[in-house]
Amino acid sequence: MDARPRVCLPVAHVVLPCVHPCPSVTMTDKVRCALLSVSDKSNLAELAKALHENGVKILSTGGTAKAMREAGVPVTDVSEYTQSPEVMDGRVKTLHPRVHGGILARPLEADLKQLEEIGGQPIDLVVVNLYPFEATVAKGADYATCVENIDIGGPTMVRAAAKNHQRVSIVVDPTDYASVIASLPSGPTKEARAKLAAKAFGHTAHYDAIIV
């Protein structure tokens, strides 16, 4: 039996201090860049249109990008942003320093400088829900199909955005889209971002639990 103590972090109540904030950093409270990559496309068009109408640059992948373009919303493919193509039948799409640097960058001069050096930009809003592993298993899919429905890039982006919730909003539930839309152009408040982060950590924890 594991005797190590368990540490529970009440994410919704954590307030982390900004270390050496730099007034010259170009980050603002306004949502300027969002990354959307979802399996459940419920209400996606409504959210994408609202983001576009508020001047938000949208990065996306695969079927999500296709759905938004069909709704008349301009989208930049993640592969164009990273200058790195999707490979291995889409297994590697978003695992790139420009993506995770954009999500994890703090409002610090050093972070922004490094992000600029690798050709990235701050990402302020991440909207991700994961490959439907549980539903795939429930349908009786074969082993190989179930394995392909274990999401890797999605949980990585979700956890990165949730970790950096002092600056970044992470949305994993389409029922939260309406409140995000209502918050534009500034985006969710600090308190709302913390609650969204707590939900996101719960989402990935549940996802991992059903795999094992």
PDB file of C-alpha atoms in Angstrom:
ATOM      1  CA  MET A   1       0.000   0.000   0.000  1.00  0.00           C
ATOM      2  CA  ASP A   2       1.247   3.453  -0.884  1.00  0.00           C
ATOM      3  CA  ALA A   3       1.884   5.274   2.409  1.00  0.00           C
ATOM      4  CA  ARG A   4       2.841   8.550   0.804  1.00  0.00           C
ATOM      5  CA  PRO A   5       0.627  11.473   1.877  1.00  0.00           C
ATOM      6  CA  ARG A   6      -1.818  12.753  -0.708  1.00  0.00           C
ATOM      7  CA  VAL A   7      -1.765  16.459  -1.433  1.00  0.00           C
ATOM      8  CA  CYS A   8      -5.046  17.957  -2.618  1.00  0.00           C
ATOM      9  CA  LEU A   9      -4.835  21.335  -4.298  1.00  0.00           C
ATOM     10  CA  PRO A  10      -8.058  23.373  -4.148  1.00  0.00           C
ATOM     11  CA  VAL A  11      -7.456  24.836  -7.580  1.00  0.00           C
ATOM     12  CA  ALA A  12     -10.444  27.126  -7.542  1.00  0.00           C
ATOM     13  CA  HIS A  13      -9.022  28.945  -4.525  1.00  0.00           C
ATOM     14  CA  VAL A  14      -5.341  29.080  -5.481  1.00  0.00           C
ATOM     15  CA  VAL A  15      -3.987  32.548  -6.199  1.00  0.00           C
ATOM     16  CA  LEU A  16      -0.413  32.514  -7.430  1.00  0.00           C
ATOM     17  CA  PRO A  17       1.675  35.674  -7.290  1.00  0.00           C
ATOM     18  CA  CYS A  18       3.104  37.048 -10.522  1.00  0.00           C
ATOM     19  CA  VAL A  19       6.885  36.784 -10.299  1.00  0.00           C
ATOM     20  CA  HIS A  20       8.713  39.922 -11.452  1.00  0.00           C
ATOM     21  CA  PRO A  21       5.940  41.241 -13.727  1.00  0.00           C
ATOM     22  CA  CYS A  22       7.187  43.399 -16.561  1.00  0.00           C
ATOM     23  CA  PRO A  23       5.078  46.423 -17.563  1.00  0.00           C
ATOM     24  CA  SER A  24       6.385  46.248 -21.124  1.00  0.00           C
ATOM     25  CA  VAL A  25       4.955  42.758 -21.750  1.00  0.00           C
ATOM     26  CA  THR A  26       2.426  42.842 -24.568  1.00  0.00           C
ATOM     27  CA  MET A  27      -0.074  40.516 -22.863  1.00  0.00           C
ATOM     28  CA  THR A  28      -3.387  42.117 -21.935  1.00  0.00           C
ATOM     29  CA  ASP A  29      -6.602  40.946 -20.290  1.00  0.00           C
ATOM     30  CA  LYS A  30      -8.218  40.829 -23.717  1.00  0.00           C
ATOM     31  CA  VAL A  31      -8.546  37.484 -25.477  1.00  0.00           C
ATOM     32  CA  ARG A  32      -6.480  37.853 -28.637  1.00  0.00           C
ATOM     33  CA  CYS A  33      -5.625  34.282 -29.602  1.00  0.00           C
ATOM     34  CA  ALA A  34      -7.583  31.083 -28.999  1.00  0.00           C
ATOM     35  CA  LEU A  35      -6.854  27.445 -29.756  1.00  0.00           C
ATOM     36  CA  LEU A  36      -9.886  25.263 -30.419  1.00  0.00           C
ATOM     37  CA  SER A  37      -9.627  21.491 -30.892  1.00  0.00           C
ATOM     38  CA  VAL A  38     -12.714  19.481 -29.960  1.00  0.00           C
ATOM     39  CA  SER A  39     -14.280  16.082 -30.531  1.00  0.00           C
ATOM     40  CA  ASP A  40     -17.707  17.238 -29.320  1.00  0.00           C
ATOM     41  CA  LYS A  41     -18.615  20.041 -31.717  1.00  0.00           C
ATOM     42  CA  SER A  42     -21.777  21.108 -29.891  1.00  0.00           C
ATOM     43  CA  ASN A  43     -22.199  24.906 -30.084  1.00  0.00           C
ATOM     44  CA  LEU A  44     -18.762  25.206 -31.695  1.00  0.00           C
ATOM     45  CA  ALA A  45     -19.943  27.472 -34.523  1.00  0.00           C
ATOM     46  CA  GLU A  46     -21.585  29.888 -32.072  1.00  0.00           C
ATOM     47  CA  LEU A  47     -18.414  30.173 -30.011  1.00  0.00           C
ATOM     48  CA  ALA A  48     -16.168  30.522 -33.055  1.00  0.00           C
ATOM     49  CA  LYS A  49     -18.321  33.261 -34.559  1.00  0.00           C
ATOM     50  CA  ALA A  50     -18.309  35.201 -31.282  1.00  0.00           C
ATOM     51  CA  LEU A  51     -14.537  34.939 -31.043  1.00  0.00           C
ATOM     52  CA  HIS A  52     -14.107  36.102 -34.626  1.00  0.00           C
ATOM     53  CA  GLU A  53     -16.497  39.024 -34.128  1.00  0.00           C
ATOM     54  CA  ASN A  54     -14.363  40.118 -31.167  1.00  0.00           C
ATOM     55  CA  GLY A  55     -11.160  40.088 -33.205  1.00  0.00           C
ATOM     56  CA  VAL A  56      -9.748  36.855 -31.771  1.00  0.00           C
ATOM     57  CA  LYS A  57      -7.295  34.882 -33.904  1.00  0.00           C
ATOM     58  CA  ILE A  58      -8.352  31.227 -33.943  1.00  0.00           C
ATOM     59  CA  LEU A  59      -5.910  28.332 -34.197  1.00  0.00           C
ATOM     60  CA  SER A  60      -7.302  24.888 -34.832  1.00  0.00           C
ATOM     61  CA  THR A  61      -6.769  21.370 -36.117  1.00  0.00           C
ATOM     62  CA  GLY A  62      -8.408  18.802 -38.382  1.00  0.00           C
ATOM     63  CA  GLY A  63     -12.149  18.383 -38.120  1.00  0.00           C
ATOM     64  CA  THR A  64     -12.551  21.326 -35.756  1.00  0.00           C
ATOM     65  CA  ALA A  65     -10.986  23.690 -38.281  1.00  0.00           C
ATOM     66  CA  LYS A  66     -13.135  22.202 -41.034  1.00  0.00           C
ATOM     67  CA  ALA A  67     -16.332  22.715 -39.029  1.00  0.00           C
ATOM     68  CA  MET A  68     -15.501  26.355 -38.301  1.00  0.00           C
ATOM     69  CA  ARG A  69     -14.626  27.091 -41.924  1.00  0.00           C
ATOM     70  CA  GLU A  70     -17.947  25.564 -42.963  1.00  0.00           C
ATOM     71  CA  ALA A  71     -19.576  28.006 -40.531  1.00  0.00           C
ATOM     72  CA  GLY A  72     -17.794  30.869 -42.273  1.00  0.00           C
ATOM     73  CA  VAL A  73     -15.209  31.534 -39.562  1.00  0.00           C
ATOM     74  CA  PRO A  74     -11.570  32.192 -40.595  1.00  0.00           C
ATOM     75  CA  VAL A  75      -9.147  29.749 -38.974  1.00  0.00           C
ATOM     76  CA  THR A  76      -5.358  29.327 -38.917  1.00  0.00           C
ATOM     77  CA  ASP A  77      -4.294  25.687 -38.949  1.00  0.00           C
ATOM     78  CA  VAL A  78      -2.023  24.744 -36.068  1.00  0.00           C
ATOM     79  CA  SER A  79       0.351  23.216 -38.634  1.00  0.00           C
ATOM     80  CA  GLU A  80       0.643  26.646 -40.297  1.00  0.00           C
ATOM     81  CA  TYR A  81       1.253  28.329 -36.940  1.00  0.00           C
ATOM     82  CA  THR A  82       3.915  25.798 -35.927  1.00  0.00           C
ATOM     83  CA  GLN A  83       5.331  25.386 -39.436  1.00  0.00           C
ATOM     84  CA  SER A  84       5.273  21.680 -38.658  1.00  0.00           C
ATOM     85  CA  PRO A  85       2.850  19.296 -40.415  1.00  0.00           C
ATOM     86  CA  GLU A  86       0.581  16.827 -38.707  1.00  0.00           C
ATOM     87  CA  VAL A  87       2.296  13.446 -38.781  1.00  0.00           C
ATOM     88  CA  MET A  88       1.608   9.772 -38.041  1.00  0.00           C
ATOM     89  CA  ASP A  89      -2.044   9.929 -39.110  1.00  0.00           C
ATOM     90  CA  GLY A  90      -2.668  12.877 -36.797  1.00  0.00           C
ATOM     91  CA  ARG A  91      -1.060  11.353 -33.713  1.00  0.00           C
ATOM     92  CA  VAL A  92       1.236  14.397 -33.532  1.00  0.00           C
ATOM     93  CA  LYS A  93      -0.488  17.714 -34.184  1.00  0.00           C
ATOM     94  CA  THR A  94      -0.253  20.071 -31.232  1.00  0.00           C
ATOM     95  CA  LEU A  95       2.796  18.723 -29.369  1.00  0.00           C
ATOM     96  CA  HIS A  96       5.027  21.654 -30.310  1.00  0.00           C
ATOM     97  CA  PRO A  97       6.878  24.413 -28.393  1.00  0.00           C
ATOM     98  CA  ARG A  98       4.957  27.170 -30.193  1.00  0.00           C
ATOM     99  CA  VAL A  99       1.710  25.674 -28.936  1.00  0.00           C
ATOM    100  CA  HIS A 100       2.747  24.857 -25.385  1.00  0.00           C
ATOM    101  CA  GLY A 101       4.970  27.900 -25.074  1.00  0.00           C
ATOM    102  CA  GLY A 102       2.003  30.022 -26.158  1.00  0.00           C
ATOM    103  CA  ILE A 103      -0.172  28.403 -23.508  1.00  0.00           C
ATOM    104  CA  LEU A 104       2.339  28.245 -20.652  1.00  0.00           C
ATOM    105  CA  ALA A 105       3.988  31.661 -21.122  1.00  0.00           C
ATOM    106  CA  ARG A 106       3.697  33.845 -18.030  1.00  0.00           C
ATOM    107  CA  PRO A 107       3.397  37.643 -18.200  1.00  0.00           C
ATOM    108  CA  LEU A 108       7.147  37.982 -17.803  1.00  0.00           C
ATOM    109  CA  GLU A 109       9.586  39.696 -20.116  1.00  0.00           C
ATOM    110  CA  ALA A 110      11.802  36.593 -20.225  1.00  0.00           C
ATOM    111  CA  ASP A 111       8.924  34.295 -21.174  1.00  0.00           C
ATOM    112  CA  LEU A 112       7.695  36.626 -23.906  1.00  0.00           C
ATOM    113  CA  LYS A 113      11.192  37.017 -25.291  1.00  0.00           C
ATOM    114  CA  GLN A 114      11.708  33.264 -25.457  1.00  0.00           C
ATOM    115  CA  LEU A 115       8.289  32.772 -27.021  1.00  0.00           C
ATOM    116  CA  GLU A 116       9.099  35.363 -29.658  1.00  0.00           C
ATOM    117  CA  GLU A 117      12.458  33.691 -30.337  1.00  0.00           C
ATOM    118  CA  ILE A 118      10.737  30.410 -31.215  1.00  0.00           C
ATOM    119  CA  GLY A 119       8.159  32.157 -33.392  1.00  0.00           C
ATOM    120  CA  GLY A 120       5.218  31.748 -31.033  1.00  0.00           C
ATOM    121  CA  GLN A 121       2.593  34.052 -29.570  1.00  0.00           C
ATOM    122  CA  PRO A 122       0.566  34.037 -26.344  1.00  0.00           C
ATOM    123  CA  ILE A 123      -2.541  31.859 -26.456  1.00  0.00           C
ATOM    124  CA  ASP A 124      -5.206  33.237 -24.133  1.00  0.00           C
ATOM    125  CA  LEU A 125      -8.050  30.741 -24.506  1.00  0.00           C
ATOM    126  CA  VAL A 126      -7.885  26.970 -24.991  1.00  0.00           C
ATOM    127  CA  VAL A 127     -11.055  25.063 -25.874  1.00  0.00           C
ATOM    128  CA  VAL A 128     -10.509  21.301 -25.897  1.00  0.00           C
ATOM    129  CA  ASN A 129     -12.536  18.195 -25.303  1.00  0.00           C
ATOM    130  CA  LEU A 130     -11.027  14.788 -25.729  1.00  0.00           C
ATOM    131  CA  TYR A 131     -11.236  11.811 -28.055  1.00  0.00           C
ATOM    132  CA  PRO A 132     -14.292   9.735 -27.059  1.00  0.00           C
ATOM    133  CA  PHE A 133     -12.386   6.806 -25.541  1.00  0.00           C
ATOM    134  CA  GLU A 134     -15.170   5.794 -23.161  1.00  0.00           C
ATOM    135  CA  ALA A 135     -17.808   5.819 -25.905  1.00  0.00           C
ATOM    136  CA  THR A 136     -15.508   3.891 -28.246  1.00  0.00           C
ATOM    137  CA  VAL A 137     -15.008   1.141 -25.671  1.00  0.00           C
ATOM    138  CA  ALA A 138     -18.736   1.071 -24.881  1.00  0.00           C
ATOM    139  CA  LYS A 139     -19.513   0.459 -28.562  1.00  0.00           C
ATOM    140  CA  GLY A 140     -17.375  -2.673 -28.461  1.00  0.00           C
ATOM    141  CA  ALA A 141     -14.626  -1.377 -30.736  1.00  0.00           C
ATOM    142  CA  ASP A 142     -11.570  -3.528 -31.274  1.00  0.00           C
ATOM    143  CA  TYR A 143      -8.405  -3.033 -29.237  1.00  0.00           C
ATOM    144  CA  ALA A 144      -6.517  -1.063 -31.915  1.00  0.00           C
ATOM    145  CA  THR A 145      -9.419   1.367 -32.380  1.00  0.00           C
ATOM    146  CA  CYS A 146      -9.681   1.904 -28.640  1.00  0.00           C
ATOM    147  CA  VAL A 147      -5.951   2.640 -28.440  1.00  0.00           C
ATOM    148  CA  GLU A 148      -6.223   5.213 -31.231  1.00  0.00           C
ATOM    149  CA  ASN A 149      -8.940   6.951 -29.216  1.00  0.00           C
ATOM    150  CA  ILE A 150      -6.618   7.577 -26.280  1.00  0.00           C
ATOM    151  CA  ASP A 151      -6.049  11.309 -26.562  1.00  0.00           C
ATOM    152  CA  ILE A 152      -2.498  12.563 -25.990  1.00  0.00           C
ATOM    153  CA  GLY A 153      -2.291  16.116 -27.316  1.00  0.00           C
ATOM    154  CA  GLY A 154      -5.665  17.120 -25.881  1.00  0.00           C
ATOM    155  CA  PRO A 155      -4.964  16.332 -22.217  1.00  0.00           C
ATOM    156  CA  THR A 156      -1.539  17.912 -22.565  1.00  0.00           C
ATOM    157  CA  MET A 157      -3.053  21.210 -23.727  1.00  0.00           C
ATOM    158  CA  VAL A 158      -5.809  21.015 -21.115  1.00  0.00           C
ATOM    159  CA  ARG A 159      -3.361  20.537 -18.255  1.00  0.00           C
ATOM    160  CA  ALA A 160      -0.994  23.214 -19.563  1.00  0.00           C
ATOM    161  CA  ALA A 161      -3.801  25.763 -19.813  1.00  0.00           C
ATOM    162  CA  ALA A 162      -5.228  24.781 -16.420  1.00  0.00           C
ATOM    163  CA  LYS A 163      -1.793  25.123 -14.826  1.00  0.00           C
ATOM    164  CA  ASN A 164      -1.476  28.632 -16.273  1.00  0.00           C
ATOM    165  CA  HIS A 165      -5.029  29.662 -15.369  1.00  0.00           C
ATOM    166  CA  GLN A 166      -3.814  32.949 -13.905  1.00  0.00           C
ATOM    167  CA  ARG A 167      -3.572  34.075 -17.527  1.00  0.00           C
ATOM    168  CA  VAL A 168      -5.227  31.422 -19.706  1.00  0.00           C
ATOM    169  CA  SER A 169      -8.843  30.273 -19.828  1.00  0.00           C
ATOM    170  CA  ILE A 170      -9.360  26.534 -20.370  1.00  0.00           C
ATOM    171  CA  VAL A 171     -12.779  25.293 -21.484  1.00  0.00           C
ATOM    172  CA  VAL A 172     -13.523  21.567 -21.656  1.00  0.00           C
ATOM    173  CA  ASP A 173     -17.323  21.653 -21.457  1.00  0.00           C
ATOM    174  CA  PRO A 174     -19.554  23.066 -24.245  1.00  0.00           C
ATOM    175  CA  THR A 175     -22.059  24.189 -21.594  1.00  0.00           C
ATOM    176  CA  ASP A 176     -19.481  26.807 -20.554  1.00  0.00           C
ATOM    177  CA  TYR A 177     -19.318  28.390 -24.009  1.00  0.00           C
ATOM    178  CA  ALA A 178     -22.171  30.809 -23.290  1.00  0.00           C
ATOM    179  CA  SER A 179     -20.415  32.322 -20.284  1.00  0.00           C
ATOM    180  CA  VAL A 180     -17.182  32.649 -22.270  1.00  0.00           C
ATOM    181  CA  ILE A 181     -19.052  34.427 -25.063  1.00  0.00           C
ATOM    182  CA  ALA A 182     -20.685  36.751 -22.535  1.00  0.00           C
ATOM    183  CA  SER A 183     -17.244  37.614 -21.107  1.00  0.00           C
ATOM    184  CA  LEU A 184     -15.788  38.801 -24.418  1.00  0.00           C
ATOM    185  CA  PRO A 185     -13.755  40.738 -25.373  1.00  0.00           C
ATOM    186  CA  SER A 186     -11.962  40.686 -22.025  1.00  0.00           C
ATOM    187  CA  GLY A 187     -12.554  36.988 -21.404  1.00  0.00           C
ATOM    188  CA  PRO A 188     -13.349  35.135 -18.168  1.00  0.00           C
ATOM    189  CA  THR A 189     -12.391  36.760 -14.875  1.00  0.00           C
ATOM    190  CA  LYS A 190      -9.584  35.447 -12.683  1.00  0.00           C
ATOM    191  CA  GLU A 191     -12.136  33.694 -10.480  1.00  0.00           C
ATOM    192  CA  ALA A 192     -13.872  32.154 -13.477  1.00  0.00           C
ATOM    193  CA  ARG A 193     -10.555  30.966 -14.913  1.00  0.00           C
ATOM    194  CA  ALA A 194      -9.762  29.210 -11.626  1.00  0.00           C
ATOM    195  CA  LYS A 195     -13.118  27.407 -11.668  1.00  0.00           C
ATOM    196  CA  LEU A 196     -12.623  26.416 -15.303  1.00  0.00           C
ATOM    197  CA  ALA A 197      -9.154  25.095 -14.424  1.00  0.00           C
ATOM    198  CA  ALA A 198     -10.552  22.996 -11.586  1.00  0.00           C
ATOM    199  CA  LYS A 199     -13.105  21.495 -13.959  1.00  0.00           C
ATOM    200  CA  ALA A 200     -10.366  20.845 -16.504  1.00  0.00           C
ATOM    201  CA  PHE A 201      -8.170  18.959 -14.023  1.00  0.00           C
ATOM    202  CA  GLY A 202     -11.213  16.888 -13.045  1.00  0.00           C
ATOM    203  CA  HIS A 203     -11.901  16.199 -16.723  1.00  0.00           C
ATOM    204  CA  THR A 204      -8.429  14.828 -17.413  1.00  0.00           C
ATOM    205  CA  ALA A 205      -8.386  12.868 -14.148  1.00  0.00           C
ATOM    206  CA  HIS A 206     -11.646  11.136 -15.099  1.00  0.00           C
ATOM    207  CA  TYR A 207     -10.339  10.491 -18.610  1.00  0.00           C
ATOM    208  CA  ASP A 208      -7.193   8.802 -17.306  1.00  0.00           C
ATOM    209  CA  ALA A 209      -9.215   6.795 -14.773  1.00  0.00           C
ATOM    210  CA  ILE A 210     -11.476   5.235 -17.397  1.00  0.00           C
ATOM    211  CA  ILE A 211      -8.461   4.148 -19.452  1.00  0.00           C
ATOM    212  CA  VAL A 212      -7.034   2.132 -16.572  1.00  0.00           C
TER     213      VAL A 212
END
